[in-house]
Coordinates of N, CA and C in Angstrom, one line a residue:
M1 N 15.9 0.7 -17.4 CA 16.6 -0.4 -16.9 C 15.8 -1.7 -17.0
R2 N 16.4 -2.7 -17.5 CA 15.7 -4.0 -17.6 C 16.5 -5.1 -17.0
V3 N 15.8 -6.1 -16.3 CA 16.5 -7.2 -15.8 C 16.2 -8.4 -16.7
M4 N 17.3 -8.9 -17.3 CA 17.1 -10.0 -18.3 C 17.3 -11.3 -17.7
Q5 N 16.6 -12.3 -18.3 CA 16.8 -13.7 -18.1 C 17.0 -14.3 -19.4
G6 N 18.3 -14.5 -19.8 CA 18.6 -14.9 -21.2 C 18.1 -13.8 -22.1
Q7 N 17.3 -14.1 -23.1 CA 16.8 -13.1 -24.1 C 15.4 -12.5 -23.6
T8 N 14.9 -12.9 -22.5 CA 13.6 -12.5 -22.0 C 13.8 -11.3 -21.0
I9 N 13.0 -10.3 -21.2 CA 12.9 -9.2 -20.2 C 12.1 -9.7 -19.0
A10 N 12.8 -10.1 -17.9 CA 12.2 -10.6 -16.7 C 11.4 -9.5 -16.0
F11 N 12.0 -8.3 -16.0 CA 11.4 -7.2 -15.3 C 12.0 -5.9 -15.8
G12 N 11.1 -5.0 -16.0 CA 11.5 -3.7 -16.5 C 10.5 -2.6 -16.1
P13 N 10.6 -1.4 -16.6 CA 9.7 -0.3 -16.2 C 8.2 -0.6 -16.4
G14 N 7.9 -1.2 -17.6 CA 6.5 -1.5 -17.9 C 5.9 -2.6 -16.9
K15 N 6.7 -3.6 -16.7 CA 6.3 -4.7 -15.8 C 6.1 -4.2 -14.4
A16 N 7.0 -3.3 -14.0 CA 7.0 -2.7 -12.6 C 5.7 -1.9 -12.5
D17 N 5.3 -1.1 -13.5 CA 4.1 -0.4 -13.5 C 2.9 -1.3 -13.4
L18 N 2.9 -2.4 -14.2 CA 1.8 -3.3 -14.2 C 1.7 -4.0 -12.8
L19 N 2.8 -4.4 -12.3 CA 2.7 -5.0 -10.9 C 2.2 -4.1 -9.9
Q20 N 2.6 -2.8 -10.0 CA 2.1 -1.8 -9.1 C 0.6 -1.6 -9.3
A21 N 0.1 -1.6 -10.5 CA -1.3 -1.4 -10.8 C -2.1 -2.6 -10.3
I22 N -1.6 -3.8 -10.4 CA -2.3 -5.0 -9.9 C -2.4 -4.9 -8.4
A23 N -1.3 -4.5 -7.7 CA -1.3 -4.3 -6.3 C -2.4 -3.3 -5.9
Q24 N -2.6 -2.2 -6.7 CA -3.5 -1.2 -6.3 C -5.0 -1.6 -6.6
T25 N -5.2 -2.4 -7.7 CA -6.6 -2.7 -8.1 C -7.0 -4.1 -7.7
G26 N -6.1 -5.0 -7.4 CA -6.5 -6.4 -7.1 C -7.0 -7.1 -8.3
S27 N -6.6 -6.7 -9.5 CA -7.2 -7.3 -10.7 C -6.3 -7.0 -11.9
I28 N -6.0 -8.1 -12.7 CA -5.2 -7.9 -13.9 C -6.0 -7.1 -14.9
S29 N -7.3 -7.4 -15.0 CA -8.2 -6.7 -15.9 C -8.2 -5.2 -15.6
A30 N -8.4 -4.8 -14.3 CA -8.5 -3.4 -13.9 C -7.1 -2.8 -14.1
A31 N -6.1 -3.5 -13.8 CA -4.7 -2.9 -14.0 C -4.5 -2.7 -15.5
A32 N -4.9 -3.6 -16.4 CA -4.8 -3.4 -17.8 C -5.5 -2.2 -18.3
R33 N -6.7 -2.0 -17.8 CA -7.5 -0.8 -18.2 C -6.8 0.5 -17.7
K34 N -6.3 0.4 -16.5 CA -5.6 1.6 -15.9 C -4.4 2.0 -16.8
M35 N -3.8 1.0 -17.3 CA -2.6 1.2 -18.1 C -2.8 1.3 -19.6
Q36 N -4.1 1.2 -20.0 CA -4.6 1.3 -21.4 C -3.9 0.3 -22.2
M37 N -3.9 -1.0 -21.7 CA -3.4 -2.1 -22.5 C -4.5 -3.2 -22.5
S38 N -4.4 -4.1 -23.4 CA -5.4 -5.2 -23.5 C -5.2 -6.1 -22.3
Y39 N -6.3 -6.8 -21.9 CA -6.2 -7.8 -20.9 C -5.2 -8.9 -21.3
R40 N -5.3 -9.3 -22.6 CA -4.4 -10.3 -23.0 C -2.9 -10.0 -22.9
R41 N -2.6 -8.7 -23.2 CA -1.2 -8.3 -23.1 C -0.8 -8.3 -21.6
A42 N -1.6 -7.8 -20.8 CA -1.3 -7.8 -19.3 C -1.1 -9.2 -18.8
W43 N -2.0 -10.1 -19.2 CA -1.9 -11.5 -18.8 C -0.6 -12.1 -19.2
L44 N -0.3 -11.9 -20.5 CA 1.0 -12.4 -21.0 C 2.2 -11.9 -20.3
L45 N 2.2 -10.6 -19.9 CA 3.3 -10.0 -19.1 C 3.4 -10.7 -17.7
V46 N 2.2 -10.9 -17.1 CA 2.2 -11.5 -15.8 C 2.7 -12.9 -15.9
E47 N 2.3 -13.7 -16.9 CA 2.8 -15.1 -17.1 C 4.3 -15.1 -17.3
E48 N 4.8 -14.1 -18.0 CA 6.2 -14.0 -18.3 C 7.0 -13.7 -17.0
M49 N 6.5 -12.8 -16.2 CA 7.1 -12.5 -14.9 C 7.1 -13.7 -14.0
N50 N 6.0 -14.4 -13.9 CA 5.9 -15.5 -13.1 C 6.8 -16.7 -13.5
R51 N 7.0 -16.8 -14.8 CA 7.9 -17.9 -15.3 C 9.4 -17.5 -15.0
C52 N 9.8 -16.3 -15.0 CA 11.2 -15.9 -14.8 C 11.7 -16.0 -13.4
F53 N 10.8 -15.8 -12.4 CA 11.3 -15.8 -11.0 C 11.1 -17.1 -10.3
A54 N 11.7 -17.3 -9.2 CA 11.7 -18.6 -8.5 C 10.3 -19.0 -8.1
S55 N 9.5 -18.0 -7.8 CA 8.0 -18.3 -7.6 C 7.2 -17.1 -8.1
A56 N 5.9 -17.3 -8.2 CA 5.1 -16.3 -8.8 C 5.2 -14.9 -8.2
L57 N 5.1 -13.9 -9.0 CA 5.0 -12.5 -8.5 C 3.6 -12.1 -8.3
V58 N 2.7 -12.7 -9.1 CA 1.3 -12.5 -9.0 C 0.5 -13.8 -8.9
A59 N -0.4 -13.8 -7.9 CA -1.2 -15.0 -7.7 C -2.6 -14.6 -8.2
T60 N -3.2 -15.5 -8.9 CA -4.5 -15.3 -9.5 C -5.6 -16.2 -9.0
A61 N -6.8 -15.8 -9.0 CA -8.0 -16.6 -8.6 C -9.0 -16.5 -9.7
T62 N -9.5 -17.6 -10.2 CA -10.4 -17.5 -11.3 C -11.7 -16.9 -10.9
G63 N -12.4 -16.3 -11.8 CA -13.7 -15.6 -11.6 C -14.8 -16.6 -11.2
G64 N -16.0 -16.2 -11.3 CA -17.2 -17.0 -11.0 C -18.1 -16.1 -10.2
A65 N -19.0 -16.7 -9.4 CA -20.0 -16.0 -8.6 C -19.3 -15.1 -7.6
R66 N -18.2 -15.5 -7.0 CA -17.6 -14.7 -6.0 C -16.5 -13.8 -6.7
G67 N -16.3 -13.9 -8.0 CA -15.4 -13.1 -8.6 C -13.9 -13.6 -8.5
G68 N -13.1 -13.2 -9.4 CA -11.7 -13.6 -9.4 C -10.9 -12.5 -8.8
G69 N -9.7 -12.5 -9.2 CA -8.8 -11.4 -8.7 C -7.4 -11.8 -8.8
A70 N -6.5 -10.9 -8.5 CA -5.1 -11.1 -8.5 C -4.5 -10.3 -7.4
A71 N -3.4 -10.9 -6.9 CA -2.7 -10.3 -5.7 C -1.2 -10.4 -6.0
V72 N -0.5 -9.4 -5.7 CA 1.0 -9.4 -5.8 C 1.5 -10.2 -4.6
T73 N 2.3 -11.2 -4.8 CA 2.8 -12.0 -3.8 C 3.9 -11.3 -2.9
E74 N 4.3 -11.9 -1.9 CA 5.4 -11.3 -1.1 C 6.6 -11.2 -1.9
L75 N 6.9 -12.2 -2.7 CA 8.1 -12.0 -3.6 C 7.9 -10.9 -4.6
G76 N 6.7 -10.8 -5.1 CA 6.3 -9.7 -6.1 C 6.5 -8.3 -5.4
Q77 N 6.1 -8.2 -4.2 CA 6.3 -6.9 -3.5 C 7.8 -6.6 -3.3
E78 N 8.6 -7.7 -3.0 CA 10.0 -7.5 -2.8 C 10.7 -7.1 -4.1
V79 N 10.3 -7.8 -5.2 CA 10.9 -7.5 -6.5 C 10.6 -6.0 -6.9
L80 N 9.3 -5.6 -6.7 CA 8.9 -4.3 -7.1 C 9.6 -3.2 -6.2
A81 N 9.7 -3.4 -4.9 CA 10.4 -2.5 -4.1 C 11.9 -2.4 -4.4
R82 N 12.5 -3.5 -4.6 CA 14.0 -3.5 -5.0 C 14.2 -2.8 -6.3
Y83 N 13.3 -3.1 -7.3 CA 13.4 -2.5 -8.6 C 13.3 -1.0 -8.5
R84 N 12.3 -0.5 -7.8 CA 12.1 1.0 -7.6 C 13.3 1.6 -7.0
R85 N 13.9 0.9 -6.0 CA 15.1 1.4 -5.4 C 16.2 1.5 -6.4
M86 N 16.4 0.5 -7.2 CA 17.4 0.5 -8.3 C 17.2 1.7 -9.2
Q87 N 15.9 1.9 -9.6 CA 15.6 3.0 -10.5 C 16.1 4.4 -9.9
K88 N 15.8 4.6 -8.6 CA 16.1 5.8 -7.9 C 17.7 6.0 -7.9
K89 N 18.4 4.9 -7.6 CA 19.8 4.9 -7.5 C 20.4 5.2 -8.9
A90 N 19.9 4.6 -9.9 CA 20.4 4.8 -11.3 C 20.1 6.3 -11.7
A91 N 19.0 6.8 -11.4 CA 18.7 8.2 -11.7 C 19.6 9.1 -11.0
A92 N 19.8 8.9 -9.7 CA 20.7 9.8 -9.0 C 22.2 9.7 -9.5
S93 N 22.6 8.5 -9.9 CA 24.0 8.4 -10.3 C 24.2 9.0 -11.7
I94 N 23.2 9.2 -12.5 CA 23.4 9.8 -13.8 C 23.0 11.3 -13.9
A95 N 22.4 11.8 -12.8 CA 21.8 13.1 -12.8 C 22.8 14.2 -13.3
A96 N 24.0 14.2 -12.9 CA 25.0 15.3 -13.3 C 25.3 15.2 -14.7
D97 N 25.6 13.9 -15.2 CA 25.9 13.8 -16.7 C 24.7 14.1 -17.5
L98 N 23.5 13.7 -17.1 CA 22.3 14.0 -17.9 C 22.1 15.5 -18.0
A99 N 22.3 16.2 -16.8 CA 22.1 17.7 -16.8 C 23.1 18.3 -17.8
H100 N 24.4 17.8 -17.8 CA 25.4 18.4 -18.6 C 25.0 18.2 -20.1
L101 N 24.6 16.9 -20.5 CA 24.2 16.7 -21.8 C 23.0 17.6 -22.3
Q102 N 22.0 17.7 -21.4 CA 20.9 18.6 -21.7 C 21.3 20.0 -21.9
G103 N 22.4 20.5 -21.1 CA 22.9 21.8 -21.3 C 23.6 22.0 -22.7
L104 N 24.0 20.9 -23.3 CA 24.6 21.0 -24.6 C 23.6 21.0 -25.8
M105 N 22.3 20.8 -25.4 CA 21.3 20.7 -26.5 C 20.8 22.1 -26.9
R106 N 20.3 22.1 -28.1 CA 19.6 23.4 -28.5 C 18.3 23.5 -27.8
A107 N 17.9 24.8 -27.7 CA 16.6 25.0 -27.1 C 15.5 24.7 -28.1
P108 N 14.4 24.2 -27.6 CA 13.3 23.9 -28.6 C 12.7 25.2 -29.1
D109 N 12.2 25.1 -30.3 CA 11.6 26.3 -30.9 C 10.1 26.4 -30.4
D110 N 9.3 27.3 -30.8 CA 8.0 27.5 -30.4 C 7.1 26.2 -30.6
A111 N 7.4 25.5 -31.6 CA 6.6 24.3 -31.9 C 7.0 23.1 -31.1
G112 N 8.0 23.2 -30.3 CA 8.5 22.1 -29.4 C 9.5 21.2 -30.1
H113 N 10.0 21.6 -31.3 CA 11.0 20.9 -32.0 C 12.3 21.5 -31.9
A114 N 13.4 20.8 -32.0 CA 14.7 21.4 -32.0 C 14.9 22.4 -33.1
A115 N 15.6 23.4 -32.8 CA 15.8 24.5 -33.8 C 16.5 23.8 -35.0
R116 N 16.2 24.3 -36.2 CA 16.8 23.8 -37.4 C 18.3 24.0 -37.4
D117 N 19.0 23.0 -38.1 CA 20.4 23.1 -38.2 C 20.8 24.2 -39.3
E118 N 22.0 24.4 -39.5 CA 22.5 25.5 -40.4 C 22.0 25.2 -41.8
E119 N 21.8 24.0 -42.2 CA 21.3 23.7 -43.6 C 19.8 23.9 -43.6
G120 N 19.2 24.0 -42.5 CA 17.7 24.3 -42.4 C 16.8 23.1 -42.7
D121 N 17.4 21.8 -42.7 CA 16.6 20.7 -42.9 C 16.0 20.1 -41.6
G122 N 16.6 20.4 -40.5 CA 16.1 20.0 -39.2 C 16.4 18.5 -38.9
H123 N 17.1 17.8 -39.7 CA 17.4 16.4 -39.5 C 18.7 16.2 -38.8
D124 N 18.6 15.1 -38.0 CA 19.9 14.7 -37.2 C 20.9 14.1 -38.2
A125 N 22.1 14.3 -37.9 CA 23.2 13.7 -38.7 C 23.3 12.2 -38.5

């Protein structure tokens, strides 16, 4: 699930995970390492989130002798909490349909791939 602002993804699962990692680590750099992404990518995502909302979701302090850091703002905490709630509600609302669709699928073979179709090519139509 993604929250759009025009053509921009204002918030989605990746940004939620990044915001949560920043809250846990107090640092964009540490959050990026935790998520195995570049610092630049994390920084660009933070800038994009901050631009999309009425006020910043992440507040930053530049480094130096006392070190920098990042903190999730009150609005950032609210956005993250509401988004996680939306994810749970969405998952609950589709659970029965998802289970039904999964019941219609072929069982994976020993290699973890779908069993081959009747022609034996294993490709989807």
